[in-house]
Tab-separated table of C-alpha atoms in Angstrom:
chain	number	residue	atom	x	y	z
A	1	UNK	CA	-10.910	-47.243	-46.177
A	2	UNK	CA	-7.981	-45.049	-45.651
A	3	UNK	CA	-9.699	-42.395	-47.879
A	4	UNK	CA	-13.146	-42.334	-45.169
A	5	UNK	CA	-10.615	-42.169	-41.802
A	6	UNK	CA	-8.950	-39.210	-43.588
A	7	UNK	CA	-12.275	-37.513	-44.047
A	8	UNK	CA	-13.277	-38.483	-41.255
A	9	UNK	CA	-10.192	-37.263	-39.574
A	10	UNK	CA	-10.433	-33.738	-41.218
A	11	UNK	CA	-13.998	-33.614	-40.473
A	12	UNK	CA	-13.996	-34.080	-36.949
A	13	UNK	CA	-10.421	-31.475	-36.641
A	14	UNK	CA	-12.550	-28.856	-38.594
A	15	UNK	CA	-15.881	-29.395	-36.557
A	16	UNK	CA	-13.835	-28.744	-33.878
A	17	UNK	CA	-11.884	-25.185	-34.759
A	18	UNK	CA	-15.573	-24.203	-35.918
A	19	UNK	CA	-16.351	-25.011	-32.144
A	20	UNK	CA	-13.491	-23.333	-31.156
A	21	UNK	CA	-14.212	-20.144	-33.392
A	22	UNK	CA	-17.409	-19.682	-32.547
A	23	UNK	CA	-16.988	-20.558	-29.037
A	24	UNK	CA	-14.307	-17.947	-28.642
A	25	UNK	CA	-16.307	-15.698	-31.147
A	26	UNK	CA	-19.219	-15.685	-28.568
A	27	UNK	CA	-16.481	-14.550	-25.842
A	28	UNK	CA	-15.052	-11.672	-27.681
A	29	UNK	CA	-19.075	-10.298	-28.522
A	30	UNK	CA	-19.587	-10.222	-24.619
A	31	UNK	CA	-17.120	-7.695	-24.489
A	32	UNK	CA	-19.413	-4.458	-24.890
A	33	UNK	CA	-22.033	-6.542	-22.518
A	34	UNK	CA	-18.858	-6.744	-19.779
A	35	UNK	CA	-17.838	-3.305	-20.453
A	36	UNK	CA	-21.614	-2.204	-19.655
A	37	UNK	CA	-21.733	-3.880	-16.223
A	38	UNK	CA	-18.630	-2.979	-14.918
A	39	UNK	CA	-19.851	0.684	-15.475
A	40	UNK	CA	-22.798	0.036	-13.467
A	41	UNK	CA	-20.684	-1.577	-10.675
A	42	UNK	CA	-19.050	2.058	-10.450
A	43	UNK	CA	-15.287	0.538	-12.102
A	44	UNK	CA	-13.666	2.905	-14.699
A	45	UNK	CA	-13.094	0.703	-17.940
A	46	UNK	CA	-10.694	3.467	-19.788
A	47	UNK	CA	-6.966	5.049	-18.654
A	48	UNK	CA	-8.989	8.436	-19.420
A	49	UNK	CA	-11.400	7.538	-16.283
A	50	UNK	CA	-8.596	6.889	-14.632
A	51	UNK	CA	-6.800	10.352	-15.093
A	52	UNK	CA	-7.016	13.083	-12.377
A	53	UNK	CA	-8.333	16.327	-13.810
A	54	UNK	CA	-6.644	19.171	-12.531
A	55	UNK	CA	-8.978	22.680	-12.735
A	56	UNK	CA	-6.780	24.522	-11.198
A	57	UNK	CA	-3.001	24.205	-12.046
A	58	UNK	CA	-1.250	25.504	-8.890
A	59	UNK	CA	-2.924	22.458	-6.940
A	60	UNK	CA	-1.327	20.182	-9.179
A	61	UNK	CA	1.628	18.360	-7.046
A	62	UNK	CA	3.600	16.754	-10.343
A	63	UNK	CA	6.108	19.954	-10.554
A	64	UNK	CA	6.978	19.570	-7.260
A	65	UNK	CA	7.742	16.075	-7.368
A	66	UNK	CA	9.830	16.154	-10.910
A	67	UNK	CA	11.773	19.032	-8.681
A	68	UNK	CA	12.094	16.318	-5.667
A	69	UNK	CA	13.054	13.993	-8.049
A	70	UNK	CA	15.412	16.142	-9.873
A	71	UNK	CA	17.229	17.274	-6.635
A	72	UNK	CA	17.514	13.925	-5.157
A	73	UNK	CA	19.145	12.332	-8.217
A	74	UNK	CA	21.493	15.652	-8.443
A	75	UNK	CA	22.749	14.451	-4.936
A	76	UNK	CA	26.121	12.686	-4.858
A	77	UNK	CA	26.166	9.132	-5.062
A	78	UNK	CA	28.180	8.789	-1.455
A	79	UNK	CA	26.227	11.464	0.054
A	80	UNK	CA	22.597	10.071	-0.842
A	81	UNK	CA	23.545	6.959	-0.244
A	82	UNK	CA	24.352	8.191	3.906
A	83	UNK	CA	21.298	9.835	3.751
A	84	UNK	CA	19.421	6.543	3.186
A	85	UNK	CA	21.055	5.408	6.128
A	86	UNK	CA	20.508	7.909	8.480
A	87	UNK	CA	16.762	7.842	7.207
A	88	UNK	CA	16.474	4.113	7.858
A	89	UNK	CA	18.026	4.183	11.340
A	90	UNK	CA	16.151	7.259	12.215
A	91	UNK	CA	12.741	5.074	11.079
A	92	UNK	CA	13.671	2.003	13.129
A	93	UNK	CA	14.535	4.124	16.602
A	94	UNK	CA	18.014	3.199	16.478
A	95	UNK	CA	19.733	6.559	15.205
A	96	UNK	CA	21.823	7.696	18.056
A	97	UNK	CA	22.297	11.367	19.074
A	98	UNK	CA	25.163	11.459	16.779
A	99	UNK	CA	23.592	9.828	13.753
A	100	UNK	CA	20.367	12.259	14.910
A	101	UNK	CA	22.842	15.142	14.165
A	102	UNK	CA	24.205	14.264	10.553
A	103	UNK	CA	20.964	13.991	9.649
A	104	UNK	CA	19.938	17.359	10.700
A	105	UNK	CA	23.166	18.197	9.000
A	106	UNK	CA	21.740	16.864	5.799
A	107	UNK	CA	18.738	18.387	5.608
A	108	UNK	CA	20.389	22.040	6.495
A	109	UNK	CA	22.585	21.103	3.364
A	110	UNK	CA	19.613	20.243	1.051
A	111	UNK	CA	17.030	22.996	1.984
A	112	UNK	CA	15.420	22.983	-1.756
A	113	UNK	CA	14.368	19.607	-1.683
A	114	UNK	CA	12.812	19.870	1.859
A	115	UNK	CA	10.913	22.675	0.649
A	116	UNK	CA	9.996	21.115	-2.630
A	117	UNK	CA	8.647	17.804	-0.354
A	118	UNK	CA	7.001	20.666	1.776
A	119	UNK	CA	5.257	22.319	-1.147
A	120	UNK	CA	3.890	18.619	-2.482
A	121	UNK	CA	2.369	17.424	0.845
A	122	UNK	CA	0.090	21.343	0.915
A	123	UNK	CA	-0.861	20.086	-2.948
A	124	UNK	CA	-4.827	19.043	-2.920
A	125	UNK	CA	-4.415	16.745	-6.169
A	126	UNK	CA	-1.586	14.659	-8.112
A	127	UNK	CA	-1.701	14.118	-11.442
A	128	UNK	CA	0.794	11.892	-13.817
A	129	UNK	CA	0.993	12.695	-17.552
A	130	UNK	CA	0.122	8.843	-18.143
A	131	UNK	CA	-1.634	6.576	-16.126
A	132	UNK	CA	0.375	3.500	-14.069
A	133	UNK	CA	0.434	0.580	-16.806
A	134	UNK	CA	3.195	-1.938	-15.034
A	135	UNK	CA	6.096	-0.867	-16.972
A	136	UNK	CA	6.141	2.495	-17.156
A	137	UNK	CA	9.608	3.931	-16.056
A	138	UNK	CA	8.728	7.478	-15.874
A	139	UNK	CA	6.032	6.574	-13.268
A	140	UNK	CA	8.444	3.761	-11.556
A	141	UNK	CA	10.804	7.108	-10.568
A	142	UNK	CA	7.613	8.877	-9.379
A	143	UNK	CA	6.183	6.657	-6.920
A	144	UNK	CA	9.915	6.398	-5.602
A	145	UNK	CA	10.350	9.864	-5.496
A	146	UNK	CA	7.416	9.382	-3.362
A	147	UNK	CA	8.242	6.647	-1.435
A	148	UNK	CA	11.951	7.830	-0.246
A	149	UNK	CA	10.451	11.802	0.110
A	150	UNK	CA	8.245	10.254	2.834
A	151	UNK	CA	11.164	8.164	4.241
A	152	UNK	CA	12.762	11.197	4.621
A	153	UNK	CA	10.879	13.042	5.963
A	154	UNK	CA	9.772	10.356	8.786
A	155	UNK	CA	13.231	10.267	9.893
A	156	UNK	CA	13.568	13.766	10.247
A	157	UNK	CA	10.042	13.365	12.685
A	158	UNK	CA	11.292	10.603	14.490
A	159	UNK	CA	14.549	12.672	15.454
A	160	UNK	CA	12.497	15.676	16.558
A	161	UNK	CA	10.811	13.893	18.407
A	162	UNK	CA	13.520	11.929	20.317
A	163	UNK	CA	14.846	15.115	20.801
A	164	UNK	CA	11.543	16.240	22.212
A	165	UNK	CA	10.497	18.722	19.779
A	166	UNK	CA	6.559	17.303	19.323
A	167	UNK	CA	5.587	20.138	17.407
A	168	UNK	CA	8.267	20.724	15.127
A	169	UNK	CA	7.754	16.511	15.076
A	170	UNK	CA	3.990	16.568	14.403
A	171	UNK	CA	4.215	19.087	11.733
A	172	UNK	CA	6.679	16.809	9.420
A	173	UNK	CA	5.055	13.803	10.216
A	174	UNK	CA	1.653	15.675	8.642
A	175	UNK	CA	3.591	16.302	5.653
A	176	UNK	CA	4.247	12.563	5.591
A	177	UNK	CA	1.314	11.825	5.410
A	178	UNK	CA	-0.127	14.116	3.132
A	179	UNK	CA	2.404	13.610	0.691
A	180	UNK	CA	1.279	9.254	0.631
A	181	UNK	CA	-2.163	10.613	-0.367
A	182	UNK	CA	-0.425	11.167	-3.778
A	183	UNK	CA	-0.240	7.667	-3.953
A	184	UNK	CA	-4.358	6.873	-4.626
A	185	UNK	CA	-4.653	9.978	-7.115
A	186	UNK	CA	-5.612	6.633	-9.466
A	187	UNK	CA	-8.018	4.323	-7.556
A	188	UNK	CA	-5.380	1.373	-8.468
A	189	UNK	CA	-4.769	-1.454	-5.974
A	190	UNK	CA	-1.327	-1.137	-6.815
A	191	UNK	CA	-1.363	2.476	-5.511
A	192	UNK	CA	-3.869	1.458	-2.277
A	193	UNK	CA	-1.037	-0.466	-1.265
A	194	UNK	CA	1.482	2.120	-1.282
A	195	UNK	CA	-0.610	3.806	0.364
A	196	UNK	CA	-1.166	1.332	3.244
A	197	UNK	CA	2.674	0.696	3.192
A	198	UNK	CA	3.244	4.323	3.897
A	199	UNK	CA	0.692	4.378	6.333
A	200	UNK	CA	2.486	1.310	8.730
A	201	UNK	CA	5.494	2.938	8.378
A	202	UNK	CA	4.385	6.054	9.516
A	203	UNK	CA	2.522	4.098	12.629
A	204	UNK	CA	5.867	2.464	13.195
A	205	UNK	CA	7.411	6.394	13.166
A	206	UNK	CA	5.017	7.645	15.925
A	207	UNK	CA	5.855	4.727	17.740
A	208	UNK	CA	9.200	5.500	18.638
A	209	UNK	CA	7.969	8.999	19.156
A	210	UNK	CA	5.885	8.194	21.966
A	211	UNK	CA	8.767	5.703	23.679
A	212	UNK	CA	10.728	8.614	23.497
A	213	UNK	CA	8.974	10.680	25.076
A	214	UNK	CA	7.812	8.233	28.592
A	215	UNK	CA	7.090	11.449	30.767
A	216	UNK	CA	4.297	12.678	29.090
A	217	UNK	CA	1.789	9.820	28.440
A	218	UNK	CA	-1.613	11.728	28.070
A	219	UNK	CA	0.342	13.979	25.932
A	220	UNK	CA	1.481	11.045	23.659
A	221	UNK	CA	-2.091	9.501	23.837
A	222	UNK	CA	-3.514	12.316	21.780
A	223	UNK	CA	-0.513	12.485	19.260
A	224	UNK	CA	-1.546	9.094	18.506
A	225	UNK	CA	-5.218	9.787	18.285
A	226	UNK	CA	-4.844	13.081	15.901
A	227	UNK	CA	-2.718	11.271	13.783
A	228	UNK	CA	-5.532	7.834	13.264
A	229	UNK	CA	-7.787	11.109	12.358
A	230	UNK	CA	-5.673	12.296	9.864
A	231	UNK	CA	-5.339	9.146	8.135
A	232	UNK	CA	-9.119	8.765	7.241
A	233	UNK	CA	-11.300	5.598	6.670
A	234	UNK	CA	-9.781	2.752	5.544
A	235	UNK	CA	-9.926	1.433	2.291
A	236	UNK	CA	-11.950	-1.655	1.652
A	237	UNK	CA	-10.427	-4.708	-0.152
A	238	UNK	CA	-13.526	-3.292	-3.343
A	239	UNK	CA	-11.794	0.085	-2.859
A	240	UNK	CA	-8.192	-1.267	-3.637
A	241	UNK	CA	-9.809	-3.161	-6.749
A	242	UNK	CA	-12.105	-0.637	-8.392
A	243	UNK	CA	-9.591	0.465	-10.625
A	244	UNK	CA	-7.616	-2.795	-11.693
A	245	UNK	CA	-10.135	-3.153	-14.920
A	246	UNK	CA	-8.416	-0.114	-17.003
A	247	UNK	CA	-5.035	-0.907	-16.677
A	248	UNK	CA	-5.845	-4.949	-17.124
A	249	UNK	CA	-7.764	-3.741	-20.677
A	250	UNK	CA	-4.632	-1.463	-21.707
A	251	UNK	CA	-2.677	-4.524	-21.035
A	252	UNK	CA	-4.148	-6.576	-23.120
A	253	UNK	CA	-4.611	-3.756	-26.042
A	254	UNK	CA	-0.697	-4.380	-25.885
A	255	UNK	CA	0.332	-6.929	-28.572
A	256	UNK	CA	3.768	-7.110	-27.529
A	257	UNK	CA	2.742	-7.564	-23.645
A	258	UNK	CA	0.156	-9.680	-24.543
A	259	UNK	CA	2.516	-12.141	-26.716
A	260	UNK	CA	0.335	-12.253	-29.704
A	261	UNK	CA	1.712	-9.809	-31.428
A	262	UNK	CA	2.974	-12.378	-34.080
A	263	UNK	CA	-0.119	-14.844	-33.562
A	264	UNK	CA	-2.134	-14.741	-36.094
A	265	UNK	CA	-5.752	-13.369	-35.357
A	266	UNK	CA	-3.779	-11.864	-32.415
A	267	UNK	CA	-6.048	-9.036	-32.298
A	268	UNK	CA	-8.564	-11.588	-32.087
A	269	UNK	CA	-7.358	-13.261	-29.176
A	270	UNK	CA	-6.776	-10.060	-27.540
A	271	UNK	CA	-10.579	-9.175	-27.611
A	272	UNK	CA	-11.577	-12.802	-25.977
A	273	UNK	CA	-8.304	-12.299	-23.753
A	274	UNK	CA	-10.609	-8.438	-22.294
A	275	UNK	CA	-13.960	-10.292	-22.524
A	276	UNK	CA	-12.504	-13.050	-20.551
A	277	UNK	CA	-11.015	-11.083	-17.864
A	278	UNK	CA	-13.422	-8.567	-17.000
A	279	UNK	CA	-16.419	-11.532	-16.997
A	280	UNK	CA	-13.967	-12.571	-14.319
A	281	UNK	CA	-13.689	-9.180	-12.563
A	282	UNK	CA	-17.382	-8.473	-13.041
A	283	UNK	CA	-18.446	-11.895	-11.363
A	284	UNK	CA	-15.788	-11.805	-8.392
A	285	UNK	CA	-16.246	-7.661	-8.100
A	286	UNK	CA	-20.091	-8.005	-6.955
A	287	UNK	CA	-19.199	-10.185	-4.182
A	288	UNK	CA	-16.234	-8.125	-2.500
A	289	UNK	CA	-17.527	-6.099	0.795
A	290	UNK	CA	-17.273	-2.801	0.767
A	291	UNK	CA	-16.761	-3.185	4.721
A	292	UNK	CA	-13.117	-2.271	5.209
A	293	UNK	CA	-12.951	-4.547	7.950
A	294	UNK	CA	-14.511	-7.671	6.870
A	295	UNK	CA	-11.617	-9.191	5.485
A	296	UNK	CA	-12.115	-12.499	5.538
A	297	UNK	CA	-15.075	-12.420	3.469
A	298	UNK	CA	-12.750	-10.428	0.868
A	299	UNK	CA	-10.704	-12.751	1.349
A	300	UNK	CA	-12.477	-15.909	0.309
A	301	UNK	CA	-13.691	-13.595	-2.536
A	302	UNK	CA	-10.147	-12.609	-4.083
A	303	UNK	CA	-8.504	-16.220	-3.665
A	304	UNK	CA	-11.424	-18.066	-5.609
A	305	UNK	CA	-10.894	-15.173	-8.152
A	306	UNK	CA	-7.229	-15.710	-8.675
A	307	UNK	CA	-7.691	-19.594	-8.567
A	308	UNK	CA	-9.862	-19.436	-11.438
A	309	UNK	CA	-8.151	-17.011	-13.573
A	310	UNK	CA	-4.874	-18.809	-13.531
A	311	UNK	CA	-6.974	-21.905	-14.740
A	312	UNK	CA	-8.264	-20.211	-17.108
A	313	UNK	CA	-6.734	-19.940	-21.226
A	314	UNK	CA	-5.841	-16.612	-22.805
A	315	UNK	CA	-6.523	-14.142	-20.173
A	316	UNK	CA	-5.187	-15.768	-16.557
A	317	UNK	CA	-2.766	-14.284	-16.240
A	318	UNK	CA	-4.173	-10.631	-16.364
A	319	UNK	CA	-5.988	-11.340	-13.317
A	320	UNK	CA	-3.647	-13.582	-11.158
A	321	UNK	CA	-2.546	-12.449	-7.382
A	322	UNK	CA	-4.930	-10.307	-6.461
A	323	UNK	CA	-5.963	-12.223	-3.116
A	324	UNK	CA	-2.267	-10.345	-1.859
A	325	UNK	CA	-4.452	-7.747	-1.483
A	326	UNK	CA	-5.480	-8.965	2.509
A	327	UNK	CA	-1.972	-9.203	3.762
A	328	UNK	CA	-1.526	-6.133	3.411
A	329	UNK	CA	-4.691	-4.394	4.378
A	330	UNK	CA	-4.878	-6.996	7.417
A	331	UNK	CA	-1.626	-5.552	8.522
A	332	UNK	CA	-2.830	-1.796	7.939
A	333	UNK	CA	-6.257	-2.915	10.436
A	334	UNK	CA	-3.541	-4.507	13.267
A	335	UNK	CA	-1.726	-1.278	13.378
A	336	UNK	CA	-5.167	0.839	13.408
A	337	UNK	CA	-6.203	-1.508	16.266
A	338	UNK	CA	-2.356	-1.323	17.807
A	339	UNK	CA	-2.292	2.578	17.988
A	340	UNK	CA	-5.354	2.292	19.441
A	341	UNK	CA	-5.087	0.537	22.096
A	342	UNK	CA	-1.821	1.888	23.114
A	343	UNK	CA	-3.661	5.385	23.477
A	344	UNK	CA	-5.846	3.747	26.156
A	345	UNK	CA	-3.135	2.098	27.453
A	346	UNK	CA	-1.625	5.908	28.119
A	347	UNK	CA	-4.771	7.831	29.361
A	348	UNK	CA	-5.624	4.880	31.809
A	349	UNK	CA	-2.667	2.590	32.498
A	350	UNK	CA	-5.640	-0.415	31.230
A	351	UNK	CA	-4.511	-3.240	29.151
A	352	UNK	CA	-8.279	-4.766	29.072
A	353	UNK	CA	-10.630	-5.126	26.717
A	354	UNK	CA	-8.025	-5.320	23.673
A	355	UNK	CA	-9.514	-4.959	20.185
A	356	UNK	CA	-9.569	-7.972	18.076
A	357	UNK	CA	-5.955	-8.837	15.787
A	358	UNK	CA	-7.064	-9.068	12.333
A	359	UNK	CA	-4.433	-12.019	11.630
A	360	UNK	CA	-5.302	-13.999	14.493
A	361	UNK	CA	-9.104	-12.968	15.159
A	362	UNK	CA	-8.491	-13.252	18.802
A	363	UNK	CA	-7.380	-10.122	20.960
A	364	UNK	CA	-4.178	-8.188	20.642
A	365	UNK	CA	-1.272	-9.656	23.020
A	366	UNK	CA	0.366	-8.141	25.351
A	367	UNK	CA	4.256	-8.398	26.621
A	368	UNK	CA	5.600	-6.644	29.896
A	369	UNK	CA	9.422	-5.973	30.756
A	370	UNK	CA	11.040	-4.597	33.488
A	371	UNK	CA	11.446	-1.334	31.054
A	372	UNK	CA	7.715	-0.955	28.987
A	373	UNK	CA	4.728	-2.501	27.810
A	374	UNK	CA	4.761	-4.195	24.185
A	375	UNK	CA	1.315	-4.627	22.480
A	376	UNK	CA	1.748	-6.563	19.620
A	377	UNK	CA	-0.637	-8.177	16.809
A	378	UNK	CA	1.145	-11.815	15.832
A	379	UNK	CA	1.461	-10.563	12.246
A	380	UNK	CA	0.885	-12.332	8.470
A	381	UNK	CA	2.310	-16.120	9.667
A	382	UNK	CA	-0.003	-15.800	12.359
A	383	UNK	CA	2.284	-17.407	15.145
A	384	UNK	CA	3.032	-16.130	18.227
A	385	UNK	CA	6.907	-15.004	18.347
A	386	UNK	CA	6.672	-13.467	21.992
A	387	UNK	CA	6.416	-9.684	21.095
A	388	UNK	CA	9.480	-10.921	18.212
A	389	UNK	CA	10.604	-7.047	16.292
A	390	UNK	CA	10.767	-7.454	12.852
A	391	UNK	CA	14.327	-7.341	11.509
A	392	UNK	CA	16.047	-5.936	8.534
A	393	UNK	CA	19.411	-6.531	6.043
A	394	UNK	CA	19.748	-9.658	3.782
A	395	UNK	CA	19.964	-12.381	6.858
A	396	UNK	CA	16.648	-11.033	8.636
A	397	UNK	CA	14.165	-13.442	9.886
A	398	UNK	CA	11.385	-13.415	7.566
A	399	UNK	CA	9.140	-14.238	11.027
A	400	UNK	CA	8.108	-11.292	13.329
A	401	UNK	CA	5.289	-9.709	14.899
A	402	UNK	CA	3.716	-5.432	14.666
A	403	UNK	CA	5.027	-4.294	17.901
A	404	UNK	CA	3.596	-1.265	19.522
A	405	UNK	CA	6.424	-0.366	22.316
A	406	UNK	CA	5.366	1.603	25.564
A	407	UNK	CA	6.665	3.314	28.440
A	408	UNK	CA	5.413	1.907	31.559
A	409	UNK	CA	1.983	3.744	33.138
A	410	UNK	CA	0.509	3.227	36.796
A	411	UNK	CA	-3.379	2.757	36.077
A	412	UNK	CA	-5.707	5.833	36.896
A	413	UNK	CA	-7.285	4.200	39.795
A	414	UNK	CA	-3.773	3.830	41.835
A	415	UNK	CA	-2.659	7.553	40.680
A	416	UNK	CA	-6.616	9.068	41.929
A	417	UNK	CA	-5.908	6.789	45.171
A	418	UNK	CA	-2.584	8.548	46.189
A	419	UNK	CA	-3.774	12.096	45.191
């Protein structure tokens, strides 16, 4: 008797790894069929896809930002350190005429790098000698060279501008923002949000521009409207994803990222692991909308894609946050919609007809003191903080609203009356 349970008992454990085997088996054959469709959704499946070419070498930005990079870590420790602060208070509109003066100072005392920023932003292309995987450290220090060469360089706008040098102000701010298109060289998500981070920052920038300068508000209505040009379309929530599936596969080529580099048949499991993963991509991919502003159907779209990769065995976790994605370009929309309002708002001295807030779906609010006019969108939470500016520093309230702060205008109709 004992003899049959044990046979039975090894029977029924050995039907069931044959299950297993050839169930996963089946899995890591679709690969090639997954690989096929995801070409003809228009996704690059290799890191060579994923490369920019370069034809002509002079366009290429990369020396310039290795010599940002080298002259900003040359920079002494006390002295960059300042600069970061005079960069962030310059950003937030709360560098005073002093603090606007080091920081001119600064910049004087580091002509090189402003030049080598300069030379980047004219650059047509970017190119990196690898392509972002999520460790790489050599591309870590480039997108922060980016990232604090367009902090910079916003700062130094912002104080031009308080001090009412528009053009001098506009020109920098254009290298801003030609320098963040570096960011999408790779069609990455990771790199789309950069981008869209620069890109509220920037709004943010020309913000305290146009408070600055209260006596010319048709004047500050177009600044605002030649810079929404200069940003271009936005990028859809498909956009931000095209790219994911290349560095997802390269992850999992990775036996040490992967884990299974001592797992036996690890190779094995790496294969299901890409099937697995881009079945997932494939299936959720079709249904994103290529509408930049329908993000609610992305959204539903994204979050039943994470949910079922981080149920799923083997390859969850390759695919797991993604629906992160809409935060971010929901907050890139409200500042689209903020800017533009607030130019209406200084042509006409109108605060009807207010485009829709992408995190409430109902209009943009509105907040009047006895010194300006705040439009505001009620931001990621959703609530209503009465026109509440976000805050910065390790106690900030994590709870705030995208403020758009305005000089007070007299509507059109009362200025035609008196004339």
């Amino acid at each position: 008797m004992a003899v049959i349970l044990v046979l039975t008992s090894c029977g029924i454990l050995g039907g069931a790894v044959f299950w297993a085997g050839n169930n996963l088996d089946s899995k890591a054959r679709s690969l090639h069929f997954h690989l096929e469709e995801a070409h003809r959704l228009g996704m690059p499946t290799t890191l060579a896809e994923l490369q920019v070419h370069i034809k002509d070498p002079a366009e290429d930005a990369l020396p310039d930002l290795e010599k940002v990079y080298a002259l900003l870590t040359a920079i002494p420790t006390e002295e960059r350190a300042e600069l970061q602060m005079l960069s962030r208070k310059g950003m937030r509109g709360r560098a005073s005429k002093t603090d606007r003066q080091l920081l001119y100072n600064v910049i004087e005392n580091h002509p090189k790098l402003f030049a080598a920023l300069k030379s980047a932003s004219q650059k047509t292309a970017c190119s990196v000698p690898e392509v972002e995987t999520w460790r790489h450290r050599r591309l870590s220090q480039f997108w922060t060279t980016i990232r604090e060469g367009i902090r910079l360089l916003n700062a130094k706008g912002v104080a031009l501008g308080q001090d009412h040098d528009l053009k001098g102000s506009e020109a920098v701010f254009r290298e801003s923002v030609n320098l963040a298109s570096h960011f999408v060289a790779q069609p990455s998500y990771l790199q789309m949000a950069r981008r869209s981070s620069a890109e509220i920052e920037l709004q943010r920038c020309i913000e305290r521009v146009v408070y600055a300068n209260q006596e010319k508000p048709v004047e500050m209505a177009s600044f605002i409207e030649r810079f929404q040009e200069l940003f271009g379309a936005m990028p859809s929530a498909a956009d931000m994803m095209r790219g994911e599936p290349p560095l997802m596969l390269e992850a999992l080529s990775d036996p040490k990222r992967t884990g299974l580099e001592n797992v036996p048949a690890g190779d094995f499991f790496a294969q299901v692991g890409k099937s697995g993963a881009l079945e997932i991509w494939n299936r959720y991919f079709r249904k994103l909308p290529e509408d930049p502003e329908d993000l609610n159907g992305a959204e539903t779209v994204l979050i039943a894609m994470d949910t079922e990769a981080r149920d799923t065995d083997f390859y969850g976790r390759y695919v797991d946050g993604y629906d992160g994605v809409i935060p971010a370009l929901r907050d890139q929309l409200a500042r689209r919609r903020l800017a533009s309002a607030a130019a209406k708002y200084l042509k006409t001295g109108a605060l009807d007809d207010l485009p829709e807030d992408p995190h409430s779906a109902k209009p943009l609010l509105t907040k009047q003191t006895a010194r300006s006019v705040i439009l505001y969108s009620v931001g990621r939470d959703g609530v209503d903080h009465n026109a509440k500016e976000r805050e910065f520093g390790p106690k900030a309230s994590p709870t705030y609203d995208l403020l758009f702060r305005l000089p007070l205008v007299k509507p059109a109709s009362q200025t035609n009356g008196r004339s």
